[in-house]
Amino acid sequence: MSAFMTIDAATLHSMFKQDDLVLIDVRNDDEVARGVIQGAQHIPLSSLPQAFGKLSKKSSIVFYCHSGIRSAHAASYLAEHDYHDVYNLAGGIIAWANAGFTFSALK
């Protein structure tokens, strides 16, 4: 059975030191327009089935959304497709902001 790990905002913040970290925002376009966690790629959840093949199985992949529900679905999807280093940010960007971390415009 494939699984993913759920992490908190402080753990994600510490993971930024990793060279192989891939951070993916699965929110909708209108949500992303309000800001993203710096360094994130935007792949809407609905586009993940078409886009996941471009993600390296050698990377640590962290998904987030607004509150952690959609990103949990995304993490589960990748885990079911034999990705092993997959994480979900518990509480999403809300938890990130509540932990005192900043976000910025998508680049």
mmCIF file with all atom_site columns, C-alpha atoms in Angstrom:
data_model
loop_
_atom_site.group_PDB
_atom_site.id
_atom_site.type_symbol
_atom_site.label_atom_id
_atom_site.label_alt_id
_atom_site.label_comp_id
_atom_site.label_asym_id
_atom_site.label_entity_id
_atom_site.label_seq_id
_atom_site.pdbx_PDB_ins_code
_atom_site.Cartn_x
_atom_site.Cartn_y
_atom_site.Cartn_z
_atom_site.occupancy
_atom_site.B_iso_or_equiv
_atom_site.pdbx_formal_charge
_atom_site.auth_seq_id
_atom_site.auth_comp_id
_atom_site.auth_asym_id
_atom_site.auth_atom_id
_atom_site.pdbx_PDB_model_num
ATOM 1   C CA . MET A 1 1   ? 0.000  0.000  0.000   1.00 0.00 ? 1   MET A CA 1
ATOM 2   C CA . SER A 1 2   ? 1.397  3.394  -0.986  1.00 0.00 ? 2   SER A CA 1
ATOM 3   C CA . ALA A 1 3   ? 1.128  6.276  1.416   1.00 0.00 ? 3   ALA A CA 1
ATOM 4   C CA . PHE A 1 4   ? 2.167  9.866  1.906   1.00 0.00 ? 4   PHE A CA 1
ATOM 5   C CA . MET A 1 5   ? 3.268  11.800 4.966   1.00 0.00 ? 5   MET A CA 1
ATOM 6   C CA . THR A 1 6   ? 1.412  14.763 6.444   1.00 0.00 ? 6   THR A CA 1
ATOM 7   C CA . ILE A 1 7   ? 3.671  17.571 7.637   1.00 0.00 ? 7   ILE A CA 1
ATOM 8   C CA . ASP A 1 8   ? 3.173  20.862 9.431   1.00 0.00 ? 8   ASP A CA 1
ATOM 9   C CA . ALA A 1 9   ? 4.298  24.312 8.319   1.00 0.00 ? 9   ALA A CA 1
ATOM 10  C CA . ALA A 1 10  ? 7.483  24.293 10.423  1.00 0.00 ? 10  ALA A CA 1
ATOM 11  C CA . THR A 1 11  ? 8.551  20.977 8.881   1.00 0.00 ? 11  THR A CA 1
ATOM 12  C CA . LEU A 1 12  ? 7.934  22.312 5.376   1.00 0.00 ? 12  LEU A CA 1
ATOM 13  C CA . HIS A 1 13  ? 9.940  25.432 6.199   1.00 0.00 ? 13  HIS A CA 1
ATOM 14  C CA . SER A 1 14  ? 12.884 23.263 7.269   1.00 0.00 ? 14  SER A CA 1
ATOM 15  C CA . MET A 1 15  ? 12.616 21.217 4.063   1.00 0.00 ? 15  MET A CA 1
ATOM 16  C CA . PHE A 1 16  ? 13.441 24.263 1.920   1.00 0.00 ? 16  PHE A CA 1
ATOM 17  C CA . LYS A 1 17  ? 17.113 23.412 2.447   1.00 0.00 ? 17  LYS A CA 1
ATOM 18  C CA . GLN A 1 18  ? 16.686 20.282 0.303   1.00 0.00 ? 18  GLN A CA 1
ATOM 19  C CA . ASP A 1 19  ? 17.896 20.563 -3.290  1.00 0.00 ? 19  ASP A CA 1
ATOM 20  C CA . ASP A 1 20  ? 15.349 18.052 -4.517  1.00 0.00 ? 20  ASP A CA 1
ATOM 21  C CA . LEU A 1 21  ? 12.254 19.687 -2.980  1.00 0.00 ? 21  LEU A CA 1
ATOM 22  C CA . VAL A 1 22  ? 9.305  20.238 -5.332  1.00 0.00 ? 22  VAL A CA 1
ATOM 23  C CA . LEU A 1 23  ? 6.486  22.324 -3.850  1.00 0.00 ? 23  LEU A CA 1
ATOM 24  C CA . ILE A 1 24  ? 3.157  22.196 -5.667  1.00 0.00 ? 24  ILE A CA 1
ATOM 25  C CA . ASP A 1 25  ? 0.106  24.391 -5.108  1.00 0.00 ? 25  ASP A CA 1
ATOM 26  C CA . VAL A 1 26  ? -3.025 22.531 -6.240  1.00 0.00 ? 26  VAL A CA 1
ATOM 27  C CA . ARG A 1 27  ? -5.462 25.403 -5.682  1.00 0.00 ? 27  ARG A CA 1
ATOM 28  C CA . ASN A 1 28  ? -7.529 27.010 -8.418  1.00 0.00 ? 28  ASN A CA 1
ATOM 29  C CA . ASP A 1 29  ? -6.245 29.966 -10.456 1.00 0.00 ? 29  ASP A CA 1
ATOM 30  C CA . ASP A 1 30  ? -8.263 32.549 -8.515  1.00 0.00 ? 30  ASP A CA 1
ATOM 31  C CA . GLU A 1 31  ? -6.825 31.295 -5.208  1.00 0.00 ? 31  GLU A CA 1
ATOM 32  C CA . VAL A 1 32  ? -3.259 31.263 -6.521  1.00 0.00 ? 32  VAL A CA 1
ATOM 33  C CA . ALA A 1 33  ? -3.677 34.874 -7.681  1.00 0.00 ? 33  ALA A CA 1
ATOM 34  C CA . ARG A 1 34  ? -3.840 35.853 -3.983  1.00 0.00 ? 34  ARG A CA 1
ATOM 35  C CA . GLY A 1 35  ? -0.353 34.458 -3.378  1.00 0.00 ? 35  GLY A CA 1
ATOM 36  C CA . VAL A 1 36  ? 1.689  31.267 -3.127  1.00 0.00 ? 36  VAL A CA 1
ATOM 37  C CA . ILE A 1 37  ? 4.391  29.870 -0.907  1.00 0.00 ? 37  ILE A CA 1
ATOM 38  C CA . GLN A 1 38  ? 7.662  31.028 -2.439  1.00 0.00 ? 38  GLN A CA 1
ATOM 39  C CA . GLY A 1 39  ? 9.112  28.505 -4.876  1.00 0.00 ? 39  GLY A CA 1
ATOM 40  C CA . ALA A 1 40  ? 5.836  26.710 -5.531  1.00 0.00 ? 40  ALA A CA 1
ATOM 41  C CA . GLN A 1 41  ? 4.700  25.433 -8.895  1.00 0.00 ? 41  GLN A CA 1
ATOM 42  C CA . HIS A 1 42  ? 1.023  25.695 -9.729  1.00 0.00 ? 42  HIS A CA 1
ATOM 43  C CA . ILE A 1 43  ? -0.671 22.513 -10.881 1.00 0.00 ? 43  ILE A CA 1
ATOM 44  C CA . PRO A 1 44  ? -4.427 22.674 -10.239 1.00 0.00 ? 44  PRO A CA 1
ATOM 45  C CA . LEU A 1 45  ? -5.754 19.445 -8.751  1.00 0.00 ? 45  LEU A CA 1
ATOM 46  C CA . SER A 1 46  ? -7.895 18.866 -11.839 1.00 0.00 ? 46  SER A CA 1
ATOM 47  C CA . SER A 1 47  ? -4.745 18.939 -14.019 1.00 0.00 ? 47  SER A CA 1
ATOM 48  C CA . LEU A 1 48  ? -2.681 16.562 -11.902 1.00 0.00 ? 48  LEU A CA 1
ATOM 49  C CA . PRO A 1 49  ? -3.602 13.380 -13.844 1.00 0.00 ? 49  PRO A CA 1
ATOM 50  C CA . GLN A 1 50  ? -2.150 14.942 -17.004 1.00 0.00 ? 50  GLN A CA 1
ATOM 51  C CA . ALA A 1 51  ? 0.875  16.594 -15.348 1.00 0.00 ? 51  ALA A CA 1
ATOM 52  C CA . PHE A 1 52  ? 2.183  14.169 -12.734 1.00 0.00 ? 52  PHE A CA 1
ATOM 53  C CA . GLY A 1 53  ? 4.356  12.228 -15.192 1.00 0.00 ? 53  GLY A CA 1
ATOM 54  C CA . LYS A 1 54  ? 6.634  15.278 -15.463 1.00 0.00 ? 54  LYS A CA 1
ATOM 55  C CA . LEU A 1 55  ? 7.461  15.085 -11.740 1.00 0.00 ? 55  LEU A CA 1
ATOM 56  C CA . SER A 1 56  ? 10.604 13.198 -10.771 1.00 0.00 ? 56  SER A CA 1
ATOM 57  C CA . LYS A 1 57  ? 10.160 10.174 -8.546  1.00 0.00 ? 57  LYS A CA 1
ATOM 58  C CA . LYS A 1 58  ? 13.558 11.078 -7.058  1.00 0.00 ? 58  LYS A CA 1
ATOM 59  C CA . SER A 1 59  ? 12.297 14.400 -5.656  1.00 0.00 ? 59  SER A CA 1
ATOM 60  C CA . SER A 1 60  ? 10.595 15.175 -2.365  1.00 0.00 ? 60  SER A CA 1
ATOM 61  C CA . ILE A 1 61  ? 7.185  16.428 -3.459  1.00 0.00 ? 61  ILE A CA 1
ATOM 62  C CA . VAL A 1 62  ? 5.044  18.537 -1.136  1.00 0.00 ? 62  VAL A CA 1
ATOM 63  C CA . PHE A 1 63  ? 1.485  19.464 -2.028  1.00 0.00 ? 63  PHE A CA 1
ATOM 64  C CA . TYR A 1 64  ? -0.571 22.225 -0.461  1.00 0.00 ? 64  TYR A CA 1
ATOM 65  C CA . CYS A 1 65  ? -3.911 23.915 -1.028  1.00 0.00 ? 65  CYS A CA 1
ATOM 66  C CA . HIS A 1 66  ? -6.092 26.242 1.026   1.00 0.00 ? 66  HIS A CA 1
ATOM 67  C CA . SER A 1 67  ? -6.737 23.952 3.996   1.00 0.00 ? 67  SER A CA 1
ATOM 68  C CA . GLY A 1 68  ? -5.066 20.617 3.238   1.00 0.00 ? 68  GLY A CA 1
ATOM 69  C CA . ILE A 1 69  ? -7.964 18.614 1.804   1.00 0.00 ? 69  ILE A CA 1
ATOM 70  C CA . ARG A 1 70  ? -7.282 18.888 -1.929  1.00 0.00 ? 70  ARG A CA 1
ATOM 71  C CA . SER A 1 71  ? -3.549 18.540 -1.388  1.00 0.00 ? 71  SER A CA 1
ATOM 72  C CA . ALA A 1 72  ? -4.163 15.304 0.533   1.00 0.00 ? 72  ALA A CA 1
ATOM 73  C CA . HIS A 1 73  ? -5.990 13.990 -2.539  1.00 0.00 ? 73  HIS A CA 1
ATOM 74  C CA . ALA A 1 74  ? -3.047 15.045 -4.727  1.00 0.00 ? 74  ALA A CA 1
ATOM 75  C CA . ALA A 1 75  ? -0.510 13.379 -2.420  1.00 0.00 ? 75  ALA A CA 1
ATOM 76  C CA . SER A 1 76  ? -2.578 10.211 -2.340  1.00 0.00 ? 76  SER A CA 1
ATOM 77  C CA . TYR A 1 77  ? -2.791 10.195 -6.135  1.00 0.00 ? 77  TYR A CA 1
ATOM 78  C CA . LEU A 1 78  ? 0.991  10.347 -6.518  1.00 0.00 ? 78  LEU A CA 1
ATOM 79  C CA . ALA A 1 79  ? 1.531  7.739  -3.809  1.00 0.00 ? 79  ALA A CA 1
ATOM 80  C CA . GLU A 1 80  ? -0.825 5.420  -5.716  1.00 0.00 ? 80  GLU A CA 1
ATOM 81  C CA . HIS A 1 81  ? 1.366  5.945  -8.801  1.00 0.00 ? 81  HIS A CA 1
ATOM 82  C CA . ASP A 1 82  ? 4.511  4.686  -7.081  1.00 0.00 ? 82  ASP A CA 1
ATOM 83  C CA . TYR A 1 83  ? 5.950  8.001  -5.878  1.00 0.00 ? 83  TYR A CA 1
ATOM 84  C CA . HIS A 1 84  ? 7.537  7.456  -2.465  1.00 0.00 ? 84  HIS A CA 1
ATOM 85  C CA . ASP A 1 85  ? 8.698  10.805 -1.080  1.00 0.00 ? 85  ASP A CA 1
ATOM 86  C CA . VAL A 1 86  ? 5.325  12.586 -1.075  1.00 0.00 ? 86  VAL A CA 1
ATOM 87  C CA . TYR A 1 87  ? 3.966  14.990 1.534   1.00 0.00 ? 87  TYR A CA 1
ATOM 88  C CA . ASN A 1 88  ? 0.813  16.954 2.293   1.00 0.00 ? 88  ASN A CA 1
ATOM 89  C CA . LEU A 1 89  ? 0.936  20.271 4.160   1.00 0.00 ? 89  LEU A CA 1
ATOM 90  C CA . ALA A 1 90  ? -1.616 19.909 6.977   1.00 0.00 ? 90  ALA A CA 1
ATOM 91  C CA . GLY A 1 91  ? -3.856 22.958 7.135   1.00 0.00 ? 91  GLY A CA 1
ATOM 92  C CA . GLY A 1 92  ? -2.637 24.248 3.778   1.00 0.00 ? 92  GLY A CA 1
ATOM 93  C CA . ILE A 1 93  ? -1.664 27.843 3.158   1.00 0.00 ? 93  ILE A CA 1
ATOM 94  C CA . ILE A 1 94  ? -3.841 28.864 6.115   1.00 0.00 ? 94  ILE A CA 1
ATOM 95  C CA . ALA A 1 95  ? -1.570 26.901 8.471   1.00 0.00 ? 95  ALA A CA 1
ATOM 96  C CA . TRP A 1 96  ? 1.485  28.333 6.694   1.00 0.00 ? 96  TRP A CA 1
ATOM 97  C CA . ALA A 1 97  ? 0.284  31.904 7.285   1.00 0.00 ? 97  ALA A CA 1
ATOM 98  C CA . ASN A 1 98  ? -0.840 31.162 10.851  1.00 0.00 ? 98  ASN A CA 1
ATOM 99  C CA . ALA A 1 99  ? 2.671  29.863 11.596  1.00 0.00 ? 99  ALA A CA 1
ATOM 100 C CA . GLY A 1 100 ? 3.996  33.300 10.640  1.00 0.00 ? 100 GLY A CA 1
ATOM 101 C CA . PHE A 1 101 ? 5.474  32.354 7.270   1.00 0.00 ? 101 PHE A CA 1
ATOM 102 C CA . THR A 1 102 ? 4.975  34.570 4.246   1.00 0.00 ? 102 THR A CA 1
ATOM 103 C CA . PHE A 1 103 ? 3.764  33.973 0.727   1.00 0.00 ? 103 PHE A CA 1
ATOM 104 C CA . SER A 1 104 ? 4.258  35.876 -2.494  1.00 0.00 ? 104 SER A CA 1
ATOM 105 C CA . ALA A 1 105 ? 3.018  36.299 -6.046  1.00 0.00 ? 105 ALA A CA 1
ATOM 106 C CA . LEU A 1 106 ? 3.428  33.306 -8.367  1.00 0.00 ? 106 LEU A CA 1
ATOM 107 C CA . LYS A 1 107 ? 6.462  33.747 -10.602 1.00 0.00 ? 107 LYS A CA 1
#
